[in-house]
PDB file of C-alpha atoms in Angstrom:
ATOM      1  CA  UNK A1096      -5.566 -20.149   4.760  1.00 59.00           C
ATOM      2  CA  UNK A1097      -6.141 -18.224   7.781  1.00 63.00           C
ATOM      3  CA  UNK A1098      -6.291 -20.344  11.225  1.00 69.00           C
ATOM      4  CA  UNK A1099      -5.845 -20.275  14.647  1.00 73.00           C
ATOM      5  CA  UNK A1100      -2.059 -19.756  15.924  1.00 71.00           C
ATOM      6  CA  UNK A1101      -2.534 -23.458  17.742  1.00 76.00           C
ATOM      7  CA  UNK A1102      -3.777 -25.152  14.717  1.00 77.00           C
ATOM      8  CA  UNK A1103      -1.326 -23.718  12.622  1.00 77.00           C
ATOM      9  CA  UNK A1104       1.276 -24.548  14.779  1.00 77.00           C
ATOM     10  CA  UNK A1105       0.172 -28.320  15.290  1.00 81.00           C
ATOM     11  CA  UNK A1106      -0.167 -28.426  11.665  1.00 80.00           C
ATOM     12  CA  UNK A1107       3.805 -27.198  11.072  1.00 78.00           C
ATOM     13  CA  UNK A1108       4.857 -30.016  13.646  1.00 79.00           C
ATOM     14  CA  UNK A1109       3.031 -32.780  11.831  1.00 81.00           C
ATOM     15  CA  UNK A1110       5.263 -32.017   9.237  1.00 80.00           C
ATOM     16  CA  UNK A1111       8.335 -31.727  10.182  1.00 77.00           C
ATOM     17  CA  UNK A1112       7.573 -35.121  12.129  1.00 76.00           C
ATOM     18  CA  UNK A1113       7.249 -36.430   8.927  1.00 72.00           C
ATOM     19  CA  UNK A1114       9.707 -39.525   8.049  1.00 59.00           C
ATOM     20  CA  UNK A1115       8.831 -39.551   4.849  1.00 53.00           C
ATOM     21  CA  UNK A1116      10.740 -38.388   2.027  1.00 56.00           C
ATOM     22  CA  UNK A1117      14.179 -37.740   1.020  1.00 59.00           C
ATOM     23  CA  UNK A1118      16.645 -37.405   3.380  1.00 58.00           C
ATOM     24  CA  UNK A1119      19.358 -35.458   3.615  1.00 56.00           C
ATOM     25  CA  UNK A1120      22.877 -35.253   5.121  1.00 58.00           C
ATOM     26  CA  UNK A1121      22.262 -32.222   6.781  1.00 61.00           C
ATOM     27  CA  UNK A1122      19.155 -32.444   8.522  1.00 60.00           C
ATOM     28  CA  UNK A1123      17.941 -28.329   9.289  1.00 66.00           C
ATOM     29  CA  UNK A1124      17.202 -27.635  13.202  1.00 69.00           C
ATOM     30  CA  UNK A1125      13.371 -27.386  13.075  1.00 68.00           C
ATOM     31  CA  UNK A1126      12.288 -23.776  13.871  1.00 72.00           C
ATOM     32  CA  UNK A1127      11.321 -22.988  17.195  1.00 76.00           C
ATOM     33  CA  UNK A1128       7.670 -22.393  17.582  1.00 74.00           C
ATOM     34  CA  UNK A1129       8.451 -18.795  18.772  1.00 78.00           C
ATOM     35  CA  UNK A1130       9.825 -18.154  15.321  1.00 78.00           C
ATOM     36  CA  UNK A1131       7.055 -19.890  13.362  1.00 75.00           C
ATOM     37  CA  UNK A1132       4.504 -17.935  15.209  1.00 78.00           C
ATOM     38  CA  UNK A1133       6.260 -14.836  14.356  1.00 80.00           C
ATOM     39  CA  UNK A1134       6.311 -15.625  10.582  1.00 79.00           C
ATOM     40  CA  UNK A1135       2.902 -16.864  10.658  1.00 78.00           C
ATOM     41  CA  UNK A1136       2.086 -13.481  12.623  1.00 82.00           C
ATOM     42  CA  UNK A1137       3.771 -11.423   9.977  1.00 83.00           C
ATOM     43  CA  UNK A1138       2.342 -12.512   7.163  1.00 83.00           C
ATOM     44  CA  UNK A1139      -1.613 -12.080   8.778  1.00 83.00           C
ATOM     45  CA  UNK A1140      -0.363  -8.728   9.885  1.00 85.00           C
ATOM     46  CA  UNK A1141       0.399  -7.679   5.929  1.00 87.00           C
ATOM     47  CA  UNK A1142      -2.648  -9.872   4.906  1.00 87.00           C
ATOM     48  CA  UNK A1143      -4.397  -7.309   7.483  1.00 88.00           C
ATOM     49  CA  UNK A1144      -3.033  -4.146   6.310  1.00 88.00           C
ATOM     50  CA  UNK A1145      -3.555  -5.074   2.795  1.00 89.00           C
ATOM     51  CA  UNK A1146      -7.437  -5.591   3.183  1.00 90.00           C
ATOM     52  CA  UNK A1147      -7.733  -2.577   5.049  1.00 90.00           C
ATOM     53  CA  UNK A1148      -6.129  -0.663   2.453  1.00 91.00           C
ATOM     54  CA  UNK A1149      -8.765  -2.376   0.089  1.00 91.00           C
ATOM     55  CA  UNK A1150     -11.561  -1.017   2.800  1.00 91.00           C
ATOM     56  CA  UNK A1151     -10.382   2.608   3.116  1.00 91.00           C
ATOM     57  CA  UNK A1152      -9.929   2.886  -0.535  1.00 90.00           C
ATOM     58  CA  UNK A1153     -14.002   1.504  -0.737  1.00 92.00           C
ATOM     59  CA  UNK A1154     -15.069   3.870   1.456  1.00 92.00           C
ATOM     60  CA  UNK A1155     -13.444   6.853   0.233  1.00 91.00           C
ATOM     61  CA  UNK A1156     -15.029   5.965  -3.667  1.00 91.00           C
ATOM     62  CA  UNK A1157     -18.338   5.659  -1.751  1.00 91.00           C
ATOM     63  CA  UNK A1158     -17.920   8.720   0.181  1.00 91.00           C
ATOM     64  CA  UNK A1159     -16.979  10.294  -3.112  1.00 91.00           C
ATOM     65  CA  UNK A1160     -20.406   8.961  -4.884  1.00 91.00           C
ATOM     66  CA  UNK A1161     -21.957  10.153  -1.842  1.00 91.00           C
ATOM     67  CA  UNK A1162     -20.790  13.759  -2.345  1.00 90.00           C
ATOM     68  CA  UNK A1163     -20.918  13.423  -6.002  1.00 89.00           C
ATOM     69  CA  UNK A1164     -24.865  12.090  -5.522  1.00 88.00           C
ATOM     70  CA  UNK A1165     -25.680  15.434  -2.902  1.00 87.00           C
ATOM     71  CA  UNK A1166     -23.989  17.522  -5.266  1.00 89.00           C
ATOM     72  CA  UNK A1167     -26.482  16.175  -7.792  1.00 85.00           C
ATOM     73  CA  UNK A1168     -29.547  16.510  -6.053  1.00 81.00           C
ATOM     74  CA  UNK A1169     -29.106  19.891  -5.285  1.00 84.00           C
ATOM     75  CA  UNK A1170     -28.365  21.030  -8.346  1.00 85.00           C
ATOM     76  CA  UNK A1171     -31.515  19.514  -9.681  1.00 81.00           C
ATOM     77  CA  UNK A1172     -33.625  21.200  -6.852  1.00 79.00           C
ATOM     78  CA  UNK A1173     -32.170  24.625  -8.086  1.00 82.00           C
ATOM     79  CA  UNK A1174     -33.008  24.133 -11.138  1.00 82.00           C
ATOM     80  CA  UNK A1175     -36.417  22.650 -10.403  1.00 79.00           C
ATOM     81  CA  UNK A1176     -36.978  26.213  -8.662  1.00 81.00           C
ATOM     82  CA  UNK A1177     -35.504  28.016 -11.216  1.00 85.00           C
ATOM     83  CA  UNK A1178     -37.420  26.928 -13.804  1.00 83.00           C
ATOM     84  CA  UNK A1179     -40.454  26.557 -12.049  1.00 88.00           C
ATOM     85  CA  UNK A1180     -40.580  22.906 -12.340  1.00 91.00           C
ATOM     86  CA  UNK A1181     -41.576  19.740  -9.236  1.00 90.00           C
ATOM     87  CA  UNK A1182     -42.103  16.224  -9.405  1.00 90.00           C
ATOM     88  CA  UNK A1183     -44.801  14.035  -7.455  1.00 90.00           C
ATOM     89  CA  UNK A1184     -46.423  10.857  -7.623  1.00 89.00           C
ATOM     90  CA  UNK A1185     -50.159  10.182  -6.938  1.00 86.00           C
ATOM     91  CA  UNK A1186     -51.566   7.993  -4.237  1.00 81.00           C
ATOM     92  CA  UNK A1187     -55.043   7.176  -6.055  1.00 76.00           C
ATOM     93  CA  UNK A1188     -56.560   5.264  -3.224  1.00 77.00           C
ATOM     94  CA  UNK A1189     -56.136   7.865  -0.963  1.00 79.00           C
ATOM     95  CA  UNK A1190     -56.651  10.487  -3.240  1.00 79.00           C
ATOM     96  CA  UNK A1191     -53.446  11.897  -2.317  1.00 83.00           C
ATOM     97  CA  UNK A1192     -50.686  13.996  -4.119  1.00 84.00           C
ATOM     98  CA  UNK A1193     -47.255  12.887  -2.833  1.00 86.00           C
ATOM     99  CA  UNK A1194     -45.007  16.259  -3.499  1.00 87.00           C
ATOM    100  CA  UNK A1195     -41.420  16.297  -3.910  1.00 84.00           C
ATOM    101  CA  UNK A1196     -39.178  19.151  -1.943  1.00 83.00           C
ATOM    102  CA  UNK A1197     -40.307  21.274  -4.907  1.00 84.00           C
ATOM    103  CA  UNK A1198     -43.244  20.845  -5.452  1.00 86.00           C
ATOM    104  CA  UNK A1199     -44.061  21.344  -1.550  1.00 86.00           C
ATOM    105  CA  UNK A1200     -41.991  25.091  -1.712  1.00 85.00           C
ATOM    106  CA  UNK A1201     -43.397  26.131  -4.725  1.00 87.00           C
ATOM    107  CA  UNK A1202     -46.986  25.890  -3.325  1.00 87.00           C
ATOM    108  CA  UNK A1203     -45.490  27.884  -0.391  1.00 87.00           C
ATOM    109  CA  UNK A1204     -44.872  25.560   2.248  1.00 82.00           C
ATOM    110  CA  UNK A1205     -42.177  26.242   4.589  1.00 80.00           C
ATOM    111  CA  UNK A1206     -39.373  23.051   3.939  1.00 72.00           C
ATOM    112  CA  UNK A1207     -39.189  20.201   5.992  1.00 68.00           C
ATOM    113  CA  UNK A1208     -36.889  17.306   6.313  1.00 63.00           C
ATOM    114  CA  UNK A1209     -39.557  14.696   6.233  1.00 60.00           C
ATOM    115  CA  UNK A1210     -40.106  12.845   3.211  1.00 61.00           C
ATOM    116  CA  UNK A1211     -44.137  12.351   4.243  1.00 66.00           C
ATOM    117  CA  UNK A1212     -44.881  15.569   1.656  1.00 76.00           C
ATOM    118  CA  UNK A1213     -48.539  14.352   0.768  1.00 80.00           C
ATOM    119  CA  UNK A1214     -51.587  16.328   0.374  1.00 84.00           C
ATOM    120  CA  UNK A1215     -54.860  15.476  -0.725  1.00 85.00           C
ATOM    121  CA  UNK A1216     -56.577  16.412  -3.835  1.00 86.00           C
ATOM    122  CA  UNK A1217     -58.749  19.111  -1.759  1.00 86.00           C
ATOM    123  CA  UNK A1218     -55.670  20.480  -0.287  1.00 85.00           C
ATOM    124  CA  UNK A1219     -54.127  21.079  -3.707  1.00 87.00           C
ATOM    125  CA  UNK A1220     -56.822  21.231  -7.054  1.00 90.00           C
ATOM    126  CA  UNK A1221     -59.572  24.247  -6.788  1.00 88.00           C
ATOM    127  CA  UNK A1222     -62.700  22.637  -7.039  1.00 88.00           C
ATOM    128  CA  UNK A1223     -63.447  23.154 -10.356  1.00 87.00           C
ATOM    129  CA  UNK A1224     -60.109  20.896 -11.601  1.00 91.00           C
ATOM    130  CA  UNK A1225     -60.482  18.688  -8.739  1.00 89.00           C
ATOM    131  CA  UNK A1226     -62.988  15.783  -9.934  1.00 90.00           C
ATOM    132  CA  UNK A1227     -61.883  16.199 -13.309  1.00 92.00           C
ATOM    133  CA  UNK A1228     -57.693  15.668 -12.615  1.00 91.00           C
ATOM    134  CA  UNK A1229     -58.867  12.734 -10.529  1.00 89.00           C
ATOM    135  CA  UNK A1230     -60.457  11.171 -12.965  1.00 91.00           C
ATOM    136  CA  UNK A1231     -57.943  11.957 -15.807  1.00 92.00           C
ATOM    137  CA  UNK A1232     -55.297   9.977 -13.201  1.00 90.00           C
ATOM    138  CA  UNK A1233     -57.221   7.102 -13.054  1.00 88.00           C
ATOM    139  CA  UNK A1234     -57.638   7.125 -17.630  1.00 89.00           C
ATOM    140  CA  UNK A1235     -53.931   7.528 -17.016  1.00 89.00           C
ATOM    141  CA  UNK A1236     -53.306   4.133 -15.129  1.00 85.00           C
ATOM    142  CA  UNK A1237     -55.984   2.330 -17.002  1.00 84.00           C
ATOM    143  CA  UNK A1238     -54.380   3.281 -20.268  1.00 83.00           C
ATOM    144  CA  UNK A1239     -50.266   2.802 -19.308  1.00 74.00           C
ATOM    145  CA  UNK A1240     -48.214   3.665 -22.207  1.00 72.00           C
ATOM    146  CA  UNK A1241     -45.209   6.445 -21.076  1.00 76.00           C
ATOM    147  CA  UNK A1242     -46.412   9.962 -20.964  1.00 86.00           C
ATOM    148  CA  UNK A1243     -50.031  11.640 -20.982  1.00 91.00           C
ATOM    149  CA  UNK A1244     -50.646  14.988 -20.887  1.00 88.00           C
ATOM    150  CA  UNK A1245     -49.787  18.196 -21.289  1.00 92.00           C
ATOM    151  CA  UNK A1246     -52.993  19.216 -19.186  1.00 93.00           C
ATOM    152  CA  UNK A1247     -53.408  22.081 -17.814  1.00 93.00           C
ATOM    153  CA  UNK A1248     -54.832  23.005 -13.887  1.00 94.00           C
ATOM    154  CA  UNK A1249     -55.224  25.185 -11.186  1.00 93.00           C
ATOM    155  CA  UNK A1250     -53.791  24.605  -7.611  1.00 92.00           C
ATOM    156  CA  UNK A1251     -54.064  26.047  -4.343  1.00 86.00           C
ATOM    157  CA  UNK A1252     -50.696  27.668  -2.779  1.00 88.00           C
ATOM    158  CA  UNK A1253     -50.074  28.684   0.701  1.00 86.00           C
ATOM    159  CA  UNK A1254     -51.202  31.899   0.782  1.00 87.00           C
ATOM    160  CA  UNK A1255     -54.584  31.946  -1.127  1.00 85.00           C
ATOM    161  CA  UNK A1256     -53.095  32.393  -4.882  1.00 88.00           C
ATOM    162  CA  UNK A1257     -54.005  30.299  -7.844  1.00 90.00           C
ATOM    163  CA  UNK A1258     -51.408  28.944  -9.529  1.00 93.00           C
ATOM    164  CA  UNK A1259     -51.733  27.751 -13.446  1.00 94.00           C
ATOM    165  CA  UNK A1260     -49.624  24.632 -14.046  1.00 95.00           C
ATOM    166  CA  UNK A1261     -48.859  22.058 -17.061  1.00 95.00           C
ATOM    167  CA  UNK A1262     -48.839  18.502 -15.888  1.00 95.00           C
ATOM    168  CA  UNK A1263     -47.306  15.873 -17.701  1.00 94.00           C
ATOM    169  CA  UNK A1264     -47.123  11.927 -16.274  1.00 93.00           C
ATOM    170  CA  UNK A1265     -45.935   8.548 -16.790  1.00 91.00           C
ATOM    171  CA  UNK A1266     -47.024   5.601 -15.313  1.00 88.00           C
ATOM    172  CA  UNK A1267     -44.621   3.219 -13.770  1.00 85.00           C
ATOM    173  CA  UNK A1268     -44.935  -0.574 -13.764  1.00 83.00           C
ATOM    174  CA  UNK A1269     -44.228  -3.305 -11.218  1.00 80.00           C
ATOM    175  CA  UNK A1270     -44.129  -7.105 -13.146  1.00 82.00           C
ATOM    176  CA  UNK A1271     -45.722  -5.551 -15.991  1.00 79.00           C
ATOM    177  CA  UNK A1272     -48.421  -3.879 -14.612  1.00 79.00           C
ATOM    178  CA  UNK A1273     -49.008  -0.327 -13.391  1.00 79.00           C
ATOM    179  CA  UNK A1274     -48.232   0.402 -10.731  1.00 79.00           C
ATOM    180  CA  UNK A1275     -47.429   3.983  -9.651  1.00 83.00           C
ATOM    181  CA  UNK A1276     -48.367   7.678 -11.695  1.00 89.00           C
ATOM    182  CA  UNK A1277     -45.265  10.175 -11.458  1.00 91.00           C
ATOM    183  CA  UNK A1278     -45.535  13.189 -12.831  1.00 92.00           C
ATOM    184  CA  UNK A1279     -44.035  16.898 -13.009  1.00 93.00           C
ATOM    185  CA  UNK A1280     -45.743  20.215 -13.068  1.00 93.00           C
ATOM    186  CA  UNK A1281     -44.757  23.387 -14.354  1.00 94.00           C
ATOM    187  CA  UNK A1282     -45.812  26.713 -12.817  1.00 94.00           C
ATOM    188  CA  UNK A1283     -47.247  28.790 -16.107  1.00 95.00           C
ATOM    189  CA  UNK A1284     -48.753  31.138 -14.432  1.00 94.00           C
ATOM    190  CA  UNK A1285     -46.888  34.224 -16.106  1.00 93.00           C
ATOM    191  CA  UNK A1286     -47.490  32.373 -19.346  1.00 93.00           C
ATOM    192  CA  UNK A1287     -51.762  32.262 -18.770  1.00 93.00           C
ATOM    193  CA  UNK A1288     -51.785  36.228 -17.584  1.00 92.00           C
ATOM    194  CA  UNK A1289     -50.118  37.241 -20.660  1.00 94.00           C
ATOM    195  CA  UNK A1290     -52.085  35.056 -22.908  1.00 92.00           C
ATOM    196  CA  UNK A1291     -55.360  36.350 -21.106  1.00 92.00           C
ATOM    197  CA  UNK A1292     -53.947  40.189 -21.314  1.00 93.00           C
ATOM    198  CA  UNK A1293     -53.395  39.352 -25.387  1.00 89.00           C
ATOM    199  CA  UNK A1294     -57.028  38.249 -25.174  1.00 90.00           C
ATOM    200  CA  UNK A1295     -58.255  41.230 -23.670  1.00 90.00           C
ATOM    201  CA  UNK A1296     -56.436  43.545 -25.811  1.00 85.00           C
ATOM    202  CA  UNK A1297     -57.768  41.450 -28.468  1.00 81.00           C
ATOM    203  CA  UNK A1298     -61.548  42.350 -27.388  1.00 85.00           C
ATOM    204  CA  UNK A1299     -61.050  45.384 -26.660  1.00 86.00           C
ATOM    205  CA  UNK A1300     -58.965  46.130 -30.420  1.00 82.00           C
ATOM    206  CA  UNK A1301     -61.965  44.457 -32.182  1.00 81.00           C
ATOM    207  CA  UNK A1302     -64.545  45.900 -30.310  1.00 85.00           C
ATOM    208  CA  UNK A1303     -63.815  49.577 -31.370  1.00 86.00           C
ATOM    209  CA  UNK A1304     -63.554  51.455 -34.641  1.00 86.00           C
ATOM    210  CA  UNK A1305     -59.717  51.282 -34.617  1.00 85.00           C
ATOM    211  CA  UNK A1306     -58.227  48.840 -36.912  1.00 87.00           C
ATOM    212  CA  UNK A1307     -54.829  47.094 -36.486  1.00 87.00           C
ATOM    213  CA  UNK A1308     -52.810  46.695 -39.906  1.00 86.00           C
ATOM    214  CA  UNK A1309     -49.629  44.740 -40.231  1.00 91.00           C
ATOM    215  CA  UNK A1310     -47.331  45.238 -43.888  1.00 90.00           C
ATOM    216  CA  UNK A1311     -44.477  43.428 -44.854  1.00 91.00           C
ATOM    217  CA  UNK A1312     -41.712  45.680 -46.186  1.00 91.00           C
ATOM    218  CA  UNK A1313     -41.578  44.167 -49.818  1.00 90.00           C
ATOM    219  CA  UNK A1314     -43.040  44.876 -53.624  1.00 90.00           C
ATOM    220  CA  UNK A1315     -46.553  46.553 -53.283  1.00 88.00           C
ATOM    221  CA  UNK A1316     -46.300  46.592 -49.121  1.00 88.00           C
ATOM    222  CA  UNK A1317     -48.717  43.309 -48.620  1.00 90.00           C
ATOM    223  CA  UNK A1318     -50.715  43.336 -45.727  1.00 88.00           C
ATOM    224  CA  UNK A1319     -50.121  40.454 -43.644  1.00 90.00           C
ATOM    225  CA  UNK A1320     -52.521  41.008 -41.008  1.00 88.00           C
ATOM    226  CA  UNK A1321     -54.880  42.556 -39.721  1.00 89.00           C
ATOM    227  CA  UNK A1322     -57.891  42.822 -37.130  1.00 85.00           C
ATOM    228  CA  UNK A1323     -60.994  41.322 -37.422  1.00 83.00           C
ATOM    229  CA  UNK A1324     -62.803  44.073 -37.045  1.00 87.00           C
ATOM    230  CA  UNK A1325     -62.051  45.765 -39.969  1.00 87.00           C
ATOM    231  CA  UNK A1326     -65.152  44.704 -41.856  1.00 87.00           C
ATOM    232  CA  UNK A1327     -67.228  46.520 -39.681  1.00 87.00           C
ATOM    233  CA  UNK A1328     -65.070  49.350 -39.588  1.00 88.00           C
ATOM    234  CA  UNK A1329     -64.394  49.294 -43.709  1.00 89.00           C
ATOM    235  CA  UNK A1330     -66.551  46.245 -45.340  1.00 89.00           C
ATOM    236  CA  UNK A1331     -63.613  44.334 -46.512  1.00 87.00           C
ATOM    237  CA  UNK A1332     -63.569  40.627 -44.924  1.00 87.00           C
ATOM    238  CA  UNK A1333     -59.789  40.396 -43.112  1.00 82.00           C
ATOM    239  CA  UNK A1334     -58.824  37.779 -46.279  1.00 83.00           C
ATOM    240  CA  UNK A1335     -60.092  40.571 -48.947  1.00 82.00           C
TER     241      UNK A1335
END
């Protein structure tokens, strides 16, 4: 085992002092202590070389992981902006939304390094989803179990816009109870001004004298749909 020079040195004399034994006709000169040191200083040399081998081969895997780990988490923060899509976690005693990287941008805020990304529930809910997404966070924790939602809410951005987004959440546990809420949210904004444009047209369709017929191209041309109106324009119900 690894000692000091002196100690290993007194060690190799205690041996050879040794009477002990069998003997032999030819008794070999003992080694000078010169040469012992040497050997001994040879073989923690390759001992040396061999463990830092062992280290610069662990820190070029780690450095690898590393890169490998970067390379990762960027990819998932493109496609969190590409598809619209952030993560956060809710601080329910302070009432608090702690916002990923993405969910921070995508309400318009210029990045930042820091990882202290936390808004309140004022800062980020209009007032009319506020009180109720609060309170739907808390049913969340009280209740457990893995994902709640989709529910559906409006949030402030940066420059004065309303954005429409889906949350879903999960609630995490520490020794079996919960613990934490972490959640995504995904911007559907495009999705709620075409469904209220459909709407619209919808009103505006069955509000005049213009009726909207849909035929499938088969025996007798069935109708498969058609507006509501069209009693009121005709007198046949939309089944008849």
């Amino acid at each position: 085992k690894p000692c000091e020079p002196e100690v290993f040195l007194e060690n190799v004399r205690e041996v050879m002092a040794e009477k002990s034994g069998p003997r032999h006709e030819d008794v070999p000169i003992p080694p000078s202590d010169e040469d012992i040191f040497k050997l001994y200083s040879e073989r923690l040399v390759k001992k040396l070389e061999h463990k830092l081998e062992q280290l610069e081969h662990e820190v070029q895997t780690r450095r690898e992981a590393e890169r490998a780990l970067r390379a990762s988490e960027e990819r998932l923060k493109l496609a969190q902006r590409i598809a619209r899509v952030a993560d956060f976690s809710v601080d329910l005693e302070a009432g608090r939304l702690v916002c990923s990287s993405a969910l921070w941008e995508m309400l318009g805020n210029p990045p930042v390094d820091s990882p202290d990304r936390a808004l309140t529930f004022q800062q980020v809910f209009r007032p009319e989803d506020e009180q109720e997404m609060s309170l739907w966070f808390k049913e969340c924790l009280s209740a457990g179990g893995d994902c709640h939602g989709p529910r559906r809410c409006r949030l402030f951005t940066k420059n004065g816009t309303v954005m429409h987004v889906q949350v879903m959440v999960t609630v995490l546990k520490e020794e079996g109870k919960p613990a934490e809420i972490f959640g995504t949210m995904h911007d559907v904004t495009e999705l709620v001004a075409k469904q209220q444009a459909l709407e619209e047209a919808h009103k505006i369709i069955t509000s005049s004298s213009s009726v909207v017929f849909k035929w499938e191209n088969a025996a007798r041309w069935p109708v498969t749909f058609v507006t509501e109106n069209v009693k009121r324009v005709f007198g046949f119900t939309a089944e008849e």
